[in-house]
Coordinates of C-alpha atoms in Angstrom, one line a residue:
X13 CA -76.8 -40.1 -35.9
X14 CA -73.5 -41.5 -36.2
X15 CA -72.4 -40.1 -39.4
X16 CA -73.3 -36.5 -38.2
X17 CA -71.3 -36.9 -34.6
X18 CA -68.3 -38.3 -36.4
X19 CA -68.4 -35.0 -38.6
X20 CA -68.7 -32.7 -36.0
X21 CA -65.9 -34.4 -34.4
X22 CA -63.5 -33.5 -37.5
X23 CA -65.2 -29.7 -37.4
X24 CA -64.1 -29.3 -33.7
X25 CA -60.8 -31.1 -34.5
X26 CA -59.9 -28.7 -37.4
X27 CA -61.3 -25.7 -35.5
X28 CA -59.2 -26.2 -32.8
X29 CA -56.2 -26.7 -34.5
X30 CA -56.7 -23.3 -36.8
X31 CA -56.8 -22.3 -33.2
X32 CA -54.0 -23.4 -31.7
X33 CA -51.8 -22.1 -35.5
X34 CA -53.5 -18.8 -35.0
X35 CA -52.1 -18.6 -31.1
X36 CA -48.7 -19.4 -32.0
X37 CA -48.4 -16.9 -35.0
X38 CA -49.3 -13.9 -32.4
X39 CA -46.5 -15.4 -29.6
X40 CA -42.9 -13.8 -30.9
X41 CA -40.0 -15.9 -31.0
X42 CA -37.7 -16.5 -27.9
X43 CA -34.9 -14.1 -28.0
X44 CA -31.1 -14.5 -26.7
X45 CA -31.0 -15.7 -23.0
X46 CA -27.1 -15.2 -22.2
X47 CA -25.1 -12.4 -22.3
X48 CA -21.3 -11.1 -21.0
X49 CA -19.3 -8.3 -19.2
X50 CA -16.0 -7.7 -20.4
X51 CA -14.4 -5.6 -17.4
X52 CA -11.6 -3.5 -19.2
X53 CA -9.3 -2.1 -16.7
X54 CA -7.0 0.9 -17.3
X55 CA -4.4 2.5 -14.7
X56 CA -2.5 5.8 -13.9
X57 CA -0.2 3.4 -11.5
X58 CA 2.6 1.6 -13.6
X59 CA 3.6 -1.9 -13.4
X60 CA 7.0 -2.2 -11.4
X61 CA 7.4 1.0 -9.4
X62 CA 4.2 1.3 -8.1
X63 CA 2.2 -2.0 -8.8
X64 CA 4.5 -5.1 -8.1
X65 CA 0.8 -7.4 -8.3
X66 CA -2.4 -7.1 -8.5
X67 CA -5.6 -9.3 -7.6
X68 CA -8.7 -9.8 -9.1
X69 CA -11.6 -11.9 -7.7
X70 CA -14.4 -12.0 -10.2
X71 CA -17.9 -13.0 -9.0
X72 CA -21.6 -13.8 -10.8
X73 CA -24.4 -14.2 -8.6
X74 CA -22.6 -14.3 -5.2
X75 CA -20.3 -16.8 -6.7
X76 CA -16.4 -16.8 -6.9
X77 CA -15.8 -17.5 -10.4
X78 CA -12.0 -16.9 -9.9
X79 CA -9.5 -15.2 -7.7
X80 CA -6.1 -14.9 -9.1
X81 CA -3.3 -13.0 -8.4
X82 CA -1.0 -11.6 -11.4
X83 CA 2.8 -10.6 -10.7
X84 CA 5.4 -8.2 -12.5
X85 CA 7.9 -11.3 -13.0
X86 CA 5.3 -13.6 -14.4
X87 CA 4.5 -10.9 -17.2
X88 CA 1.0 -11.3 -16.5
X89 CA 0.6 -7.5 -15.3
X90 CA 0.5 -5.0 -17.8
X91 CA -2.3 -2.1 -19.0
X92 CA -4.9 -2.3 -20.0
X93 CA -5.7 -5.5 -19.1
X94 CA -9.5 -7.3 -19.7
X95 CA -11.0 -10.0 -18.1
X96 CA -14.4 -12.0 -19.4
X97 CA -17.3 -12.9 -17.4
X98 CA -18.5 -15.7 -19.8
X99 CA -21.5 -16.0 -20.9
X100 CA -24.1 -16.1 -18.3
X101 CA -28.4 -15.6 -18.2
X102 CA -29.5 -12.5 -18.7
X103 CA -29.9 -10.4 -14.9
X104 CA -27.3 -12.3 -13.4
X105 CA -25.3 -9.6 -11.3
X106 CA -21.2 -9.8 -11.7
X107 CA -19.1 -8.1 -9.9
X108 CA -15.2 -7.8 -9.8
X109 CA -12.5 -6.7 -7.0
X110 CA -8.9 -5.3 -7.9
X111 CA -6.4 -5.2 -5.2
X112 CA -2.9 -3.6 -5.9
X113 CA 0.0 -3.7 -3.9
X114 CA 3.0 -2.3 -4.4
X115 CA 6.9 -3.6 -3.1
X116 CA 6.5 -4.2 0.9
X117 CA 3.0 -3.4 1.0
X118 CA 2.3 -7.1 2.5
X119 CA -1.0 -8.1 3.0
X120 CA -2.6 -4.8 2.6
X121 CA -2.8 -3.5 -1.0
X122 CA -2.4 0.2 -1.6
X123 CA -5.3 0.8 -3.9
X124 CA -8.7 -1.3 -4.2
X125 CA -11.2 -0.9 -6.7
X126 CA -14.3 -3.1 -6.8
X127 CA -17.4 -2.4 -9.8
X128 CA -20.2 -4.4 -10.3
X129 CA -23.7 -4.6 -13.1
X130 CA -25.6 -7.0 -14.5
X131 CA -25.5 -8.7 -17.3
X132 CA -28.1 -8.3 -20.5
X133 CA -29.4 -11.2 -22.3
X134 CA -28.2 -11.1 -26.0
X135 CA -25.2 -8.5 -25.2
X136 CA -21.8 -8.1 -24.7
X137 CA -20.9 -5.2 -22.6
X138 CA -17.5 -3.2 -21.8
X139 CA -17.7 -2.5 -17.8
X140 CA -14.7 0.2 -17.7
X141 CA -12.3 0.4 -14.5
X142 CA -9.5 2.8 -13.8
X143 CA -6.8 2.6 -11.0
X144 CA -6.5 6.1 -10.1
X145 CA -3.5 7.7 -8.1
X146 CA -6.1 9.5 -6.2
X147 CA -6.9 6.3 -4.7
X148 CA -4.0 5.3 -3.4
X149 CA -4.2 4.8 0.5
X150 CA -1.2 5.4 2.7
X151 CA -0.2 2.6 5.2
X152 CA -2.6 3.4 8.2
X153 CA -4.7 5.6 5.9
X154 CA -8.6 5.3 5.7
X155 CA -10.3 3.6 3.2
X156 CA -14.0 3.3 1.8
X157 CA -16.7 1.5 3.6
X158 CA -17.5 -1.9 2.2
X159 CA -20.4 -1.2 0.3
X160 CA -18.6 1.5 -1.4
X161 CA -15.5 2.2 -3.5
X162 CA -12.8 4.7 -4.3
X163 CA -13.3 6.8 -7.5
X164 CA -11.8 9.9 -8.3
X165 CA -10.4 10.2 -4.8
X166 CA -14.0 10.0 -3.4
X167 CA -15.9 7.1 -1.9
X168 CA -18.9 6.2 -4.1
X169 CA -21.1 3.3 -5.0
X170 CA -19.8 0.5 -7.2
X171 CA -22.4 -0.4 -9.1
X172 CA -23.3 0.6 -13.0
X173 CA -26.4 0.8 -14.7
X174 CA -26.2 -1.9 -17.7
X175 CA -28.0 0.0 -19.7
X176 CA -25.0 2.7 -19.0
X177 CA -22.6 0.4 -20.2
X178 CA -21.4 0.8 -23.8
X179 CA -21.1 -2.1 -26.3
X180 CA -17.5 -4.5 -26.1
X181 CA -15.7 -4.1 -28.8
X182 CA -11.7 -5.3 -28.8
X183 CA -10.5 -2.0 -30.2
X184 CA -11.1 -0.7 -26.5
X185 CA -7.9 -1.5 -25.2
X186 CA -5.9 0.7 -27.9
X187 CA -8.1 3.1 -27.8
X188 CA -8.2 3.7 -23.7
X189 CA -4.0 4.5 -24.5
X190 CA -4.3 6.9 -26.7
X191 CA -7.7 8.9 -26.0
X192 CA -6.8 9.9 -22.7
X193 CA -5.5 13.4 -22.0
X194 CA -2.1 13.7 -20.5
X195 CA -1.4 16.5 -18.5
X196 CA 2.5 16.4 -19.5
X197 CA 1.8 15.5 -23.2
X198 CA -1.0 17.6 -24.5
X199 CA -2.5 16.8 -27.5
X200 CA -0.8 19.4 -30.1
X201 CA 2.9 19.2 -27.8
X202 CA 5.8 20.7 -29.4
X203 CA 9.4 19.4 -28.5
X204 CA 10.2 17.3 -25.3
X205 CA 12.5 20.0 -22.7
X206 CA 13.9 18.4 -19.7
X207 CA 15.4 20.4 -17.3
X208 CA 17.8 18.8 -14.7
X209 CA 17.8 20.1 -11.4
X210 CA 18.4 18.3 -7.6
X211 CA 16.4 17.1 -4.6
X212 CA 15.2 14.2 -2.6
X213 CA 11.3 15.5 -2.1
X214 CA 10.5 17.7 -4.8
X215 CA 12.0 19.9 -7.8
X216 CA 15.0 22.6 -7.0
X217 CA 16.6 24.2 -9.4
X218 CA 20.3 24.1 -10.8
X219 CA 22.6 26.1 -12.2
X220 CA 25.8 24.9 -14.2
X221 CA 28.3 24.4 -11.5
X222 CA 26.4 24.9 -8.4
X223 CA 27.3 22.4 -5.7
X224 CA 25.3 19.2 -4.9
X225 CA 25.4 16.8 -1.4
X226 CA 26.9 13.9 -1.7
X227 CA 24.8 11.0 0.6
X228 CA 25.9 7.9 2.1
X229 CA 23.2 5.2 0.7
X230 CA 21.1 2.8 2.9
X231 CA 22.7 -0.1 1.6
X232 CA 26.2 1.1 1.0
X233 CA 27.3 3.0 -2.0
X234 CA 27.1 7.2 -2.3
X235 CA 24.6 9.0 -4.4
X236 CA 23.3 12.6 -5.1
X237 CA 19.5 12.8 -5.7
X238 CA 18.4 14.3 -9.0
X239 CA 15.0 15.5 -10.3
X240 CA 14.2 16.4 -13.4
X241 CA 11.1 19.0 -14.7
X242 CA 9.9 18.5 -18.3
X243 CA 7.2 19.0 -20.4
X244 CA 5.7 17.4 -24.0
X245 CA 6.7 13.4 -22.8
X246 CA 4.3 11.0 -22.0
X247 CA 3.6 10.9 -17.8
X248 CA 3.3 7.4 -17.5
X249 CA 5.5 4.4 -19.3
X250 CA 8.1 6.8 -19.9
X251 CA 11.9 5.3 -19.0
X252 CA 13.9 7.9 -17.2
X253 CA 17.9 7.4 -17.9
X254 CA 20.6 9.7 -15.4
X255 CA 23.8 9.2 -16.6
X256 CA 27.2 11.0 -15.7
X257 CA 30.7 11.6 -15.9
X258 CA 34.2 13.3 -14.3
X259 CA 36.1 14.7 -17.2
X260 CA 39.1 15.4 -15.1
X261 CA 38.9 12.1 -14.1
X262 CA 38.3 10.2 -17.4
X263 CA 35.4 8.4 -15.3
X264 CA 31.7 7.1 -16.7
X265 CA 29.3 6.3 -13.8
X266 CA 27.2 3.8 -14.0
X267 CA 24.1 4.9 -15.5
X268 CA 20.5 4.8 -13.5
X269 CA 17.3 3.5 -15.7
X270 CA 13.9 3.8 -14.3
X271 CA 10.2 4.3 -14.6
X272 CA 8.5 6.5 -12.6
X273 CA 4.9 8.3 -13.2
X274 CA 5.3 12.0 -13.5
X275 CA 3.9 14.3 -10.8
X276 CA 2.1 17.7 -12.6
X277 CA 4.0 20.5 -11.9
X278 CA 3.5 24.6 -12.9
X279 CA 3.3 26.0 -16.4
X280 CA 2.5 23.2 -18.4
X281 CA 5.8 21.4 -16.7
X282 CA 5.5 17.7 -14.8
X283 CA 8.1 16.8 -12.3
X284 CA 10.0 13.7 -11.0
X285 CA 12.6 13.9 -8.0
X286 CA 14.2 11.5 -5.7
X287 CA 16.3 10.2 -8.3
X288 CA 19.5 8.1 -6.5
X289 CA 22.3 8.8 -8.7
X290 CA 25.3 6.5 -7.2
X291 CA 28.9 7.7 -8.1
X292 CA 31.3 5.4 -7.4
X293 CA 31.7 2.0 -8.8
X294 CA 35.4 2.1 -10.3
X295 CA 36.3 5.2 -8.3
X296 CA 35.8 5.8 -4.6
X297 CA 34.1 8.2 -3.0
X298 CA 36.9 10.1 -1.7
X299 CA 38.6 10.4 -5.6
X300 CA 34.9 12.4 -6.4
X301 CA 34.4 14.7 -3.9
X302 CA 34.6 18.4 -4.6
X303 CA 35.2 17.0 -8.3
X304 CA 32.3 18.6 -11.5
X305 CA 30.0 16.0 -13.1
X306 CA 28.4 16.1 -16.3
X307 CA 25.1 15.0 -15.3
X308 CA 22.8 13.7 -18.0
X309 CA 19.1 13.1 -18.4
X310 CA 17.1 11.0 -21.0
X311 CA 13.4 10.3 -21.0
X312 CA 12.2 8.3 -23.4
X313 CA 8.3 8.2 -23.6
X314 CA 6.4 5.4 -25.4
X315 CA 5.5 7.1 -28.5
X316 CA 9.3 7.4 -29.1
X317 CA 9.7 10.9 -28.7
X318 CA 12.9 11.9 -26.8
X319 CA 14.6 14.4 -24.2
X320 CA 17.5 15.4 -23.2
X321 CA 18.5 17.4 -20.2
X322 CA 22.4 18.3 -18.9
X323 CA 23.9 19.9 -16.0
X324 CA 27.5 20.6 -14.7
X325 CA 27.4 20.2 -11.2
X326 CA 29.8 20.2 -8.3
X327 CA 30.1 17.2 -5.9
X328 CA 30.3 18.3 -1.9
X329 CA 33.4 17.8 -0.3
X330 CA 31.8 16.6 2.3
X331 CA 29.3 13.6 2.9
X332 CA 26.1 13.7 4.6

């Protein structure tokens, strides 16, 4: 009686571990548990004229992960610019807020952009955000309801569908600056033409010798305003020189150097005005007036390419 209880004992015993092997072949293997978001953010706005700093408050499951604020002087702020989420368990939702502000906006910033998902276990995911001009709200302007955001100069939801999201891969950043149309540089563009013309608010045209206002400056100083329209230069990044000079008076002004996002203009053109071209420095006002400058323009765009624009025009004799 013994013998055949102690040998069922083994039966059961090896029975149930066959069992318990069989169970654990059929149960697959745990797969990745973490994932990221990289959020990759591109802009139309350019660092300096219109975008002086920009904040960014990153957030996983209701938490604030970080909230820093990157500046023109600390060379933190350029575009494209990425920022990691880390590695965190699969379903946990991220989100991210940008807030730009330009010189004197204060405490208000002229464009915000917030975008949120959740992260996939065992991927790494590009969450793609793009400061638009369209977005850009005018001091006492409206903006989107909190549960929204501004896209494409319309309030929608913030929130993308993971599964939406396309794979991170580094490349990203070089290939958001040259994949994206630009309406003043088409893809195909022949030679840069910049065409020099006047005006505070918009585009006029010019012809050689045609007589300009001379303007007392805010700050001191006299200036004409100059606008330029062009065509086949990038619109954003590109640098904008005005330079000048009074052959009868063997005089050089100062030259002006600036960068300024293009506004799209007629017939393939874009268009940049407002230009403050200062004329005296060595020479007072009152030696220029009535007097012809060469007036010169340069953009420069940052794929190199070049143009060159010139006028002859005729200082006022009067100042406004």
């Amino acid at each position: 009686m013994t013998m055949r209880s102690s040998s069922l004992r083994r039966f059961l015993f090896a029975a149930l571990t066959l069992c318990l092997l069989a169970l654990a072949g059929c149960v697959a293997p745990a797969g990745p548990t973490t994932g990221t978001v990289v959020v990759g953010v591109t802009s139309e706005l350019r660092v300096g004229p219109d975008v002086e700093r920009l904040r960014v408050v990153m957030r996983a499951g209701g938490e604030v992960l970080s909230d820093v604020v990157l500046t023109q002087r600390s060379g933190q702020l350029f575009f494209p610019k990425e920022f990691s989420f880390g590695e965190l368990a699969g379903g946990t939702a991220v989100d991210v807020l940008l807030e730009a502000f330009g010189a004197g906006d204060g405490a208000r910033p002229r464009l915000t952009r917030a975008a949120s998902t959740t992260v996939i276990g065992g991927r790494a995911l590009l969450l793609r955000v793009r400061l638009e001009a369209e977005c850009v709200v005018a001091p006492g302007g409206e903006t989107c309801p909190a549960s929204q955001t501004c896209v494409a100069g319309g309030c929608s939801t913030p929130d993308v569908d993971p599964l939406r999201l396309e794979p991170y891969d580094r490349s990203w950043a070089a290939e958001a600056t040259t994949s994206e149309p630009d309406v003043c540089k088409p893809a195909g563009a022949g030679d840069p033409i910049v065409i020099v013309g006047e005006g505070q608010a918009d585009y006029f045209p010019l012809d050689d010798l045609d007589e300009v206002q001379v303007e007392a400056g805010p700050q001191g100083g006299y200036h004409i305003f100059v606008a330029i329209r062009l065509k086949n230069l990038r619109r954003s990044g590109s640098i904008t020189t005005v330079s000048g000079a009074v052959a009868e008076l063997d005089y050089t002004i100062d030259p002006l150097r600036t960068i300024f996002t293009f506004d799209q203009d007629e017939g393939g053109f874009c268009k940049l005005s407002g230009l403050r071209f200062r004329l005296d420095g060595e020479r007072r006002i009152e030696e220029l007036l009535g007097k012809v400058v060469d007036v010169e323009v340069t953009v420069t765009d940052s794929d190199g390419d070049v143009g060159t624009g010139t006028r002859k025009v005729t200082l006022s004799e009067t100042i406004l």
